[in-house]
Amino acid sequence: MRFSHRELDPRSKLAFVVPVFLLGAVAHRIVGLLALGALIVAVVLAGEDLSLRRWIGALSPFKYLIPLILTLNSVFYGGGEVLAALPLGPLQVTVTVDGILTSVLIALRLLVLASVAAWFGLTTDATEFERGLTLVGVPWRLAFVGSLTLRLVPEMRARFRNIEDAQRARGLELSGGPIARARARLPMLVPFLASIVQYGYELSDALTVRDFERSDARTSLIELGYGRADYALFVATVVLFGVFAAVVVGTV
Amino acid sequence: MTDGTRVRATDVHYAYPDADREALAGASLEVAAGEIHALMGGNGAGKTTLLRLIAGLRDPDAGRIEVDGGTPADGEPVVGFAPENPKNGFFAETVEKEVAFFPSNRGLAVTERVEAALDAMDVDHLHDRMPLSLSGGEQRMVSIASVLAGDPAVLALDEPTTHLHRHAEAHLGSVLSDLDRTVLLSTHDADFAFEFADTVSVVQDGSIARTGPPREVLGDLEFLAGAGIRAPGIVEWADRRGLDPVPASIEAAAELDVEPEVD
């Protein structure tokens, strides 16, 4: 029976995400990272309200970053058998087996961390996340700031697009290659930053007048509770990570 | 305060950092319990600054502000401030969660307060919508609901009619009238103030130049011209026809036996 990602308690999700982050960060074997990636895919597929396509779509910025990481690390990480030596102006660039393996390891690590973060972000309501953090003992103001960060990402994107649209309406050309487009966007940075600073001031006032600073005895709109899927995820997490920890960290 | 005064500002001075003149230069104001009190004045007169000080967002450099006898910094009672640009005060994913923030922080019964505030502002149908995706008029009503839900002693609304068309303005005015609360608002809209305010105070150069009933203050065309305020349409209309007193509303004017105006 498939479960609902959105109905999982955010605490259960954190209990899954945090070990993945820790194991992903310390793993030094490609096979271990592949196994972690497979586990994340299994969790995504096991739920019924997050399509694989949407989840992969959230990772789309990495289609630019991963090739860059693979290239740079292959070129600049030395050691091991030399596969190729390329002249680059006055420099001699060597591609080695260790360099390639290291670059793959780094790229995989980044993908594992990003993919579990994307699963969490796509399936977790910011208010529930905030409530979950407070229930596990995180001070409410800190939890609120954390959830606010999640909430403001789409707003920042929308503001940047508004500025872009306004400048395009006045003749800004965004055609050409990636470098030309990036250069054309440079003039947007100043109005974007000014807009963000102004937004920050006004949001700060809006929170203050609604007693953000006096909120010692809060009531909550949301009550969280564990369901069967939460317990199942928790048990699976404990069992699977016992095995993975042994394999990934390499103690077996 | 036992004399029915809910807000009292006495000789308030305030200057923004690096400003070459005071934004408020001895402003004194009294707002009676239960009234809708409109602050009017030209751009930069000090209306918004006075509202922000009354809301406790800034401390006066000199003078005193009291709300129900306490200063805004005392904690209770609360002034609910709705900014001119509601969009910049929103952060939650749904209207319900946005409106729940204030009562949650005050430890009130959240669900009841949210439902009451949405109902009072006539936006209960927007419950599950994303605040940032609403129209300007809807955002305005949700913004006011988000402060009303915290059960403040005073609602302080900065330019609440900005971006509202005439019909939405009239709706906002009737909703505010039905709230039976103390409302202090700043506005450039003389028609709105004339129709819905109980008292109008005109802010000029950082102090209160005149306070009184809307018919008295906004009916004085010579004074309004000096203060840089455009007179309400109905006052100008009545003046052109030599009508005295000015009809209370467009509806009342329509019942008068007056020749229609042909421009």
Coordinates of C-alpha atoms in Angstrom, one line a residue:
Chain A
M1 CA 0.0 0.0 0.0
R2 CA 1.4 3.4 -1.0
F3 CA 1.5 6.3 1.4
S4 CA 1.1 10.0 1.1
H5 CA 4.4 12.0 1.2
R6 CA 2.5 15.1 2.3
E7 CA 0.7 13.4 5.2
L8 CA 4.0 12.1 6.7
D9 CA 4.9 13.9 9.9
P10 CA 7.7 16.3 9.2
R11 CA 9.6 14.8 12.2
S12 CA 9.6 11.4 10.4
K13 CA 10.9 13.1 7.3
L14 CA 13.6 14.8 9.3
A15 CA 14.5 11.4 10.9
F16 CA 15.1 10.2 7.3
V17 CA 16.8 13.3 5.9
V18 CA 19.3 13.9 8.6
P19 CA 20.9 10.4 8.5
V20 CA 21.0 10.6 4.6
F21 CA 22.8 13.9 4.9
L22 CA 25.3 12.6 7.4
L23 CA 25.9 9.4 5.5
G24 CA 26.1 11.3 2.2
A25 CA 28.6 13.7 3.7
V26 CA 31.0 11.0 5.1
A27 CA 30.6 8.4 2.4
H28 CA 33.8 7.8 0.4
R29 CA 32.7 5.0 -1.9
I30 CA 30.8 5.5 -5.1
V31 CA 28.8 2.3 -4.5
G32 CA 27.7 3.6 -1.1
L33 CA 26.4 6.8 -2.6
L34 CA 24.7 4.9 -5.4
A35 CA 23.0 2.8 -2.8
L36 CA 21.9 5.9 -0.9
G37 CA 20.5 7.4 -4.1
A38 CA 18.6 4.2 -4.8
L39 CA 17.1 4.3 -1.3
I40 CA 15.9 7.9 -1.9
V41 CA 14.4 6.9 -5.3
A42 CA 12.6 4.0 -3.5
V43 CA 11.1 6.3 -0.9
V44 CA 10.0 8.7 -3.6
L45 CA 8.4 5.9 -5.6
A46 CA 6.7 4.4 -2.6
G47 CA 4.6 7.5 -2.0
E48 CA 1.6 8.4 -4.2
D49 CA 1.6 12.1 -4.4
L50 CA 5.0 13.1 -5.7
S51 CA 5.8 12.2 -9.3
L52 CA 9.3 11.2 -10.3
R53 CA 9.2 13.8 -13.0
R54 CA 8.5 16.7 -10.6
W55 CA 11.2 15.5 -8.2
I56 CA 13.7 15.2 -11.0
G57 CA 12.6 18.6 -12.3
A58 CA 13.5 20.2 -9.0
L59 CA 17.0 19.0 -9.6
S60 CA 17.3 20.6 -13.0
P61 CA 19.8 23.3 -11.9
F62 CA 22.3 20.5 -11.4
K63 CA 22.3 19.7 -15.1
Y64 CA 24.7 22.7 -15.4
L65 CA 26.6 22.2 -12.1
I66 CA 27.3 18.5 -12.4
P67 CA 29.2 18.7 -15.8
L68 CA 31.2 21.6 -14.4
I69 CA 32.1 19.7 -11.3
L70 CA 33.0 16.6 -13.3
T71 CA 35.2 18.6 -15.7
L72 CA 37.0 20.8 -13.1
N73 CA 37.7 18.0 -10.7
S74 CA 38.8 15.6 -13.4
V75 CA 41.3 18.2 -14.6
F76 CA 42.6 19.6 -11.3
Y77 CA 42.6 16.5 -9.0
G78 CA 45.8 14.7 -9.7
G79 CA 47.1 11.3 -8.6
G80 CA 46.9 7.8 -10.0
E81 CA 47.3 6.6 -13.6
V82 CA 47.5 9.4 -16.2
L83 CA 44.9 8.8 -18.9
A84 CA 45.5 12.0 -20.9
A85 CA 47.8 15.0 -20.9
L86 CA 46.4 18.1 -22.6
P87 CA 48.3 21.3 -23.3
L88 CA 46.4 24.4 -22.1
G89 CA 48.4 27.4 -23.1
P90 CA 51.6 27.4 -21.0
L91 CA 50.1 24.7 -18.7
Q92 CA 50.0 21.0 -19.0
V93 CA 46.6 19.6 -17.8
T94 CA 46.5 15.9 -16.9
V95 CA 43.4 13.7 -16.5
T96 CA 44.0 10.9 -14.1
V97 CA 42.0 7.9 -12.9
D98 CA 41.9 9.2 -9.4
G99 CA 40.8 12.6 -10.6
I100 CA 37.8 11.1 -12.5
L101 CA 36.8 8.9 -9.5
T102 CA 37.0 11.9 -7.2
S103 CA 34.9 14.0 -9.5
V104 CA 32.3 11.3 -9.7
L105 CA 32.3 10.9 -6.0
I106 CA 31.8 14.6 -5.4
A107 CA 29.1 14.9 -8.1
L108 CA 27.2 11.9 -6.6
R109 CA 27.5 13.3 -3.1
L110 CA 26.0 16.5 -4.2
L111 CA 23.2 14.8 -6.1
V112 CA 22.3 12.6 -3.1
L113 CA 22.2 15.6 -0.7
A114 CA 20.2 17.7 -3.2
S115 CA 17.8 14.9 -4.1
V116 CA 16.8 14.2 -0.5
A117 CA 16.5 17.9 0.2
A118 CA 14.3 18.2 -2.9
W119 CA 12.1 15.4 -1.6
F120 CA 11.7 17.1 1.7
G121 CA 11.1 20.5 0.2
L122 CA 8.5 19.4 -2.3
T123 CA 6.5 17.4 0.1
T124 CA 6.6 19.4 3.3
D125 CA 4.5 22.4 4.2
A126 CA 6.6 25.1 5.7
T127 CA 4.2 25.7 8.6
E128 CA 4.2 21.9 9.4
F129 CA 8.0 21.9 9.2
E130 CA 8.1 24.8 11.7
R131 CA 5.7 23.0 14.0
G132 CA 7.6 19.8 13.7
L133 CA 10.9 21.5 14.7
T134 CA 9.3 23.2 17.7
L135 CA 7.9 19.8 18.8
V136 CA 11.4 18.3 18.8
G137 CA 12.7 21.1 21.0
V138 CA 14.0 23.7 18.5
P139 CA 13.1 27.2 19.8
W140 CA 10.1 28.6 17.9
R141 CA 11.8 31.7 16.6
L142 CA 14.6 29.7 15.2
A143 CA 12.2 27.2 13.6
F144 CA 10.2 30.1 12.2
V145 CA 13.3 31.7 10.6
G146 CA 14.1 28.2 9.1
S147 CA 10.6 27.8 7.6
L148 CA 10.6 31.4 6.4
T149 CA 13.7 30.7 4.4
L150 CA 11.8 27.9 2.6
R151 CA 8.8 30.1 2.1
L152 CA 10.7 33.0 0.6
V153 CA 12.4 31.1 -2.2
P154 CA 9.4 31.3 -4.6
E155 CA 8.9 35.0 -3.7
M156 CA 12.5 35.8 -4.5
R157 CA 12.2 34.1 -7.8
A158 CA 8.9 36.0 -8.6
R159 CA 10.6 39.3 -7.7
F160 CA 13.5 38.6 -10.0
R161 CA 11.2 37.7 -12.8
N162 CA 9.2 40.9 -12.3
I163 CA 12.3 43.0 -12.6
E164 CA 13.4 40.9 -15.6
D165 CA 10.0 41.5 -17.3
A166 CA 10.1 45.2 -16.5
Q167 CA 13.6 45.5 -18.1
R168 CA 12.6 43.4 -21.1
A169 CA 9.6 45.6 -21.6
R170 CA 12.1 48.5 -21.9
G171 CA 14.3 46.7 -24.5
L172 CA 16.6 44.4 -22.6
E173 CA 17.7 41.6 -24.9
L174 CA 18.2 38.2 -23.3
S175 CA 19.2 36.3 -26.5
G176 CA 22.5 34.7 -27.1
G177 CA 24.5 32.2 -25.2
P178 CA 24.6 31.6 -21.4
I179 CA 27.4 34.1 -20.9
A180 CA 25.7 36.8 -22.9
R181 CA 22.4 36.2 -21.0
A182 CA 24.2 36.3 -17.7
R183 CA 25.9 39.5 -18.6
A184 CA 22.6 41.0 -19.7
R185 CA 21.1 40.1 -16.4
L186 CA 23.8 42.0 -14.4
P187 CA 21.9 45.3 -14.4
M188 CA 19.0 43.5 -12.6
L189 CA 21.1 42.8 -9.5
V190 CA 21.0 46.3 -8.1
P191 CA 17.1 46.7 -8.3
F192 CA 16.7 43.1 -7.1
L193 CA 18.9 43.6 -4.1
A194 CA 17.2 46.9 -3.3
S195 CA 13.8 45.2 -3.6
I196 CA 14.9 42.4 -1.3
V197 CA 16.2 44.8 1.3
Q198 CA 13.0 46.8 1.2
Y199 CA 10.9 43.6 1.4
G200 CA 13.0 42.6 4.4
Y201 CA 12.4 45.8 6.3
E202 CA 8.6 45.7 5.6
L203 CA 8.3 42.0 6.4
S204 CA 10.2 42.6 9.7
D205 CA 7.7 45.3 10.6
A206 CA 4.8 43.2 9.6
L207 CA 6.0 40.4 11.9
T208 CA 6.8 42.8 14.7
V209 CA 3.3 44.3 14.8
R210 CA 1.8 40.8 14.9
D211 CA 3.7 40.1 18.1
F212 CA 6.6 38.0 16.7
E213 CA 8.8 39.2 19.5
R214 CA 6.3 38.6 22.3
S215 CA 5.4 35.0 21.3
D216 CA 6.2 33.1 24.5
A217 CA 2.9 31.2 25.0
R218 CA 1.9 30.4 21.5
T219 CA -1.1 28.5 20.3
S220 CA -1.0 26.6 17.0
L221 CA -3.3 26.2 14.1
I222 CA -1.7 22.9 13.3
E223 CA -1.5 19.7 15.4
L224 CA 0.8 17.0 14.2
G225 CA 0.5 13.3 14.8
Y226 CA 2.2 10.1 13.7
G227 CA 0.4 7.8 11.4
R228 CA 1.1 4.2 10.3
A229 CA 3.2 5.4 7.4
D230 CA 5.3 7.4 9.8
Y231 CA 6.1 4.4 12.0
A232 CA 6.8 2.3 8.9
L233 CA 9.2 4.9 7.5
F234 CA 10.8 5.2 10.9
V235 CA 11.4 1.5 11.2
A236 CA 12.6 1.2 7.7
T237 CA 15.0 4.1 8.3
V238 CA 16.5 2.5 11.3
V239 CA 16.9 -0.9 9.7
L240 CA 18.2 0.4 6.4
F241 CA 20.5 2.9 7.8
G242 CA 22.0 0.3 10.1
V243 CA 23.0 -1.6 7.0
F244 CA 23.9 1.5 4.9
A245 CA 26.0 3.0 7.7
A246 CA 28.1 -0.2 7.8
V247 CA 28.5 -0.3 4.0
V248 CA 28.8 3.4 3.3
V249 CA 31.2 4.2 6.0
G250 CA 33.0 1.0 5.2
T251 CA 33.2 -0.7 8.6
V252 CA 32.0 -4.0 7.2
Chain B
M1 CA -7.7 56.4 30.0
T2 CA -11.2 56.8 31.4
D3 CA -12.5 59.6 29.2
G4 CA -13.3 57.4 26.2
T5 CA -10.0 58.2 24.5
R6 CA -8.3 55.1 23.1
V7 CA -5.2 56.6 21.6
R8 CA -3.5 59.8 22.7
A9 CA -0.4 61.3 21.1
T10 CA 1.0 64.3 22.9
D11 CA 3.6 66.6 21.3
V12 CA 5.3 63.8 19.5
H13 CA 8.5 64.5 17.7
Y14 CA 10.3 62.1 15.4
A15 CA 13.1 62.4 12.8
Y16 CA 14.4 59.6 10.5
P17 CA 18.1 59.0 10.7
D18 CA 20.0 61.3 8.3
A19 CA 16.8 63.4 7.6
D20 CA 17.3 67.1 7.5
R21 CA 13.9 67.8 9.1
E22 CA 11.6 66.2 11.6
A23 CA 8.9 63.9 10.1
L24 CA 6.8 64.7 13.2
A25 CA 7.2 68.1 14.8
G26 CA 4.9 68.2 17.8
A27 CA 2.0 66.1 16.6
S28 CA -0.9 65.7 19.1
L29 CA -3.9 63.5 18.5
E30 CA -6.8 61.9 20.3
V31 CA -8.7 58.9 18.9
A32 CA -12.0 58.1 20.7
A33 CA -12.9 54.5 21.4
G34 CA -14.9 52.9 18.6
E35 CA -14.5 55.6 16.0
I36 CA -13.0 55.5 12.5
H37 CA -10.4 58.3 12.6
A38 CA -8.9 59.3 9.3
L39 CA -5.4 61.0 9.0
M40 CA -5.2 63.1 5.9
G41 CA -2.5 65.2 4.4
G42 CA -0.1 65.7 1.5
N43 CA 2.8 63.4 0.6
G44 CA 5.5 63.5 3.3
A45 CA 3.2 65.2 5.8
G46 CA 3.8 62.6 8.5
K47 CA 0.7 60.4 8.4
T48 CA 2.5 57.1 8.0
T49 CA 5.2 58.0 10.5
L50 CA 2.5 58.8 13.2
L51 CA 0.8 55.5 12.5
R52 CA 4.0 53.6 12.8
L53 CA 4.8 55.3 16.1
I54 CA 1.3 54.5 17.5
A55 CA 1.8 50.9 16.4
G56 CA 5.0 50.8 18.4
L57 CA 7.3 50.2 15.4
R58 CA 9.3 53.3 16.3
D59 CA 9.8 55.2 19.5
P60 CA 9.2 58.9 19.5
D61 CA 12.2 61.2 20.0
A62 CA 10.1 63.3 22.3
G63 CA 6.5 63.4 23.4
R64 CA 4.3 60.5 24.5
I65 CA 2.0 58.0 22.9
E66 CA -0.6 56.2 25.0
V67 CA -2.9 53.4 23.9
D68 CA -5.5 52.7 26.6
G69 CA -3.2 54.5 29.0
G70 CA -0.1 52.4 28.3
T71 CA 2.7 53.0 25.8
P72 CA 2.9 50.8 22.7
A73 CA 6.1 49.3 24.1
D74 CA 4.3 48.0 27.3
G75 CA 3.0 45.0 25.4
E76 CA -0.7 45.4 26.1
P77 CA -3.0 46.5 24.6
V78 CA -2.0 45.8 21.0
V79 CA -2.2 48.0 18.0
G80 CA -2.8 46.0 14.8
F81 CA -0.9 47.8 12.0
A82 CA -1.6 46.9 8.3
P83 CA 1.0 48.4 6.0
E84 CA 0.3 50.3 2.7
N85 CA 1.8 47.5 0.7
P86 CA 0.2 44.3 2.1
K87 CA 2.2 42.1 -0.2
N88 CA 5.4 42.9 1.7
G89 CA 3.9 41.7 4.9
F90 CA 2.9 38.2 3.7
F91 CA 4.9 35.1 4.2
A92 CA 2.6 32.1 4.7
E93 CA 1.5 29.6 2.1
T94 CA -2.3 30.1 2.7
V95 CA -4.5 32.9 3.8
E96 CA -5.6 30.8 6.8
K97 CA -2.0 30.4 8.0
E98 CA -1.2 34.1 7.4
V99 CA -4.2 35.2 9.5
A100 CA -3.3 32.6 12.2
F101 CA 0.1 34.1 12.9
F102 CA -1.0 37.0 15.1
P103 CA -3.5 35.1 17.3
S104 CA -0.9 32.2 17.6
N105 CA 1.7 34.7 19.0
R106 CA -0.8 36.1 21.4
G107 CA -1.8 32.7 22.7
L108 CA -5.5 33.1 21.5
A109 CA -7.8 30.3 20.3
V110 CA -6.5 30.3 16.8
T111 CA -9.2 28.6 14.7
E112 CA -12.0 30.7 16.2
R113 CA -10.0 34.0 15.7
V114 CA -9.1 33.1 12.1
E115 CA -12.6 32.3 11.2
A116 CA -14.0 35.4 12.9
A117 CA -11.5 37.7 11.2
L118 CA -12.0 36.2 7.7
D119 CA -15.7 36.4 8.1
A120 CA -15.6 40.0 9.4
M121 CA -13.5 41.1 6.4
D122 CA -15.7 39.1 4.0
V123 CA -12.8 36.9 2.7
D124 CA -13.6 33.5 4.2
H125 CA -13.8 32.2 0.6
L126 CA -10.1 32.8 0.3
H127 CA -9.2 30.5 3.2
D128 CA -6.9 28.2 1.2
R129 CA -5.5 30.6 -1.4
M130 CA -1.9 31.8 -1.4
P131 CA -1.8 35.4 -0.2
L132 CA 0.8 36.5 -2.7
S133 CA -1.4 35.3 -5.6
L134 CA -4.5 37.3 -4.6
S135 CA -5.6 40.5 -6.3
G136 CA -4.7 43.9 -4.8
G137 CA -8.2 44.3 -3.2
E138 CA -8.2 40.8 -1.8
Q139 CA -4.7 41.3 -0.4
R140 CA -5.8 44.4 1.3
M141 CA -8.7 42.6 3.0
V142 CA -6.5 39.7 4.0
S143 CA -3.9 42.0 5.4
I144 CA -6.5 43.7 7.6
A145 CA -7.9 40.3 8.6
S146 CA -4.4 39.2 9.6
V147 CA -4.2 42.0 12.2
L148 CA -7.8 41.9 13.2
A149 CA -7.4 38.2 14.1
G150 CA -5.0 39.2 16.9
D151 CA -7.9 41.1 18.6
P152 CA -6.0 44.4 18.8
A153 CA -7.4 47.3 20.8
V154 CA -6.8 49.6 17.8
L155 CA -6.6 48.9 14.0
A156 CA -4.0 51.2 12.4
L157 CA -4.3 51.0 8.6
D158 CA -1.9 52.8 6.3
E159 CA -3.5 54.0 3.1
P160 CA -6.1 51.1 3.0
T161 CA -7.7 52.3 -0.1
T162 CA -4.6 52.3 -2.3
H163 CA -5.2 50.4 -5.5
L164 CA -8.8 49.8 -4.7
H165 CA -11.5 50.8 -7.2
R166 CA -14.5 52.7 -6.1
H167 CA -16.7 49.6 -5.5
A168 CA -14.0 47.9 -3.4
E169 CA -13.4 51.1 -1.4
A170 CA -17.1 51.3 -0.6
H171 CA -17.0 47.6 0.5
L172 CA -13.9 48.2 2.7
G173 CA -15.6 51.2 4.2
S174 CA -18.8 49.4 5.1
V175 CA -16.8 46.4 6.5
L176 CA -14.7 48.7 8.7
S177 CA -17.9 50.5 9.9
D178 CA -19.4 47.1 10.8
L179 CA -16.3 46.0 12.8
D180 CA -17.3 48.2 15.8
R181 CA -13.7 48.8 16.6
T182 CA -11.3 51.8 17.0
V183 CA -9.8 52.3 13.6
L184 CA -7.1 54.9 12.8
L185 CA -6.2 55.1 9.2
S186 CA -4.2 57.3 6.9
T187 CA -5.6 58.1 3.5
H188 CA -5.4 60.4 0.5
D189 CA -8.9 59.6 -0.4
A190 CA -11.1 62.4 0.7
D191 CA -14.3 60.7 -0.7
F192 CA -13.6 57.7 1.5
A193 CA -12.9 59.8 4.6
F194 CA -15.9 61.9 4.0
E195 CA -18.2 58.9 3.7
F196 CA -16.9 56.5 6.3
A197 CA -14.8 58.4 8.9
D198 CA -16.2 59.7 12.2
T199 CA -13.3 62.1 12.6
V200 CA -10.7 63.6 10.3
S201 CA -7.4 65.0 11.3
V202 CA -5.2 66.8 8.8
V203 CA -1.5 66.4 9.2
Q204 CA 0.6 69.2 7.8
D205 CA 4.4 69.6 8.2
G206 CA 4.6 66.9 10.9
S207 CA 1.8 68.2 13.2
I208 CA -2.0 68.1 13.3
A209 CA -3.3 71.2 11.6
R210 CA -7.0 70.5 12.2
T211 CA -9.3 67.8 13.7
G212 CA -13.0 67.5 13.4
P213 CA -16.0 65.8 11.9
P214 CA -15.5 65.1 8.1
R215 CA -18.3 67.5 7.0
E216 CA -16.6 70.3 8.9
V217 CA -13.0 69.6 8.0
L218 CA -13.5 68.3 4.5
G219 CA -16.2 70.9 3.8
D220 CA -13.7 73.8 4.2
L221 CA -12.4 74.2 0.7
E222 CA -10.1 77.1 1.4
F223 CA -8.4 75.1 4.2
L224 CA -8.1 72.0 2.1
A225 CA -6.5 73.9 -0.7
G226 CA -3.9 75.3 1.7
A227 CA -3.2 71.8 3.1
G228 CA -2.8 70.3 -0.4
I229 CA -5.8 68.0 -0.1
R230 CA -8.3 67.5 -2.9
A231 CA -11.8 68.1 -1.6
P232 CA -14.4 65.2 -1.7
G233 CA -16.2 65.1 -5.0
I234 CA -19.6 65.6 -3.3
V235 CA -18.3 68.7 -1.5
E236 CA -17.0 70.2 -4.8
W237 CA -20.3 69.3 -6.5
A238 CA -22.4 71.0 -3.7
D239 CA -20.1 74.0 -3.8
R240 CA -20.7 74.5 -7.5
R241 CA -24.4 74.5 -6.8
G242 CA -24.3 76.6 -3.7
L243 CA -25.9 73.7 -1.7
D244 CA -25.6 74.0 2.1
P245 CA -25.4 71.7 3.9
V246 CA -23.5 69.3 1.8
P247 CA -25.4 66.0 1.2
A248 CA -24.1 63.2 3.3
S249 CA -23.6 60.9 0.4
I250 CA -24.1 60.4 -3.3
E251 CA -27.3 58.6 -2.6
A252 CA -28.5 61.5 -0.5
A253 CA -27.5 63.9 -3.3
A254 CA -29.4 61.9 -5.8
E255 CA -32.6 62.5 -3.8
L256 CA -32.3 66.2 -4.0
D257 CA -34.2 68.1 -6.7
V258 CA -31.1 69.5 -8.4
E259 CA -30.5 70.1 -12.1
P260 CA -28.1 67.5 -13.5
E261 CA -24.6 68.8 -14.2
V262 CA -23.6 69.2 -17.9
D263 CA -19.9 69.8 -18.6

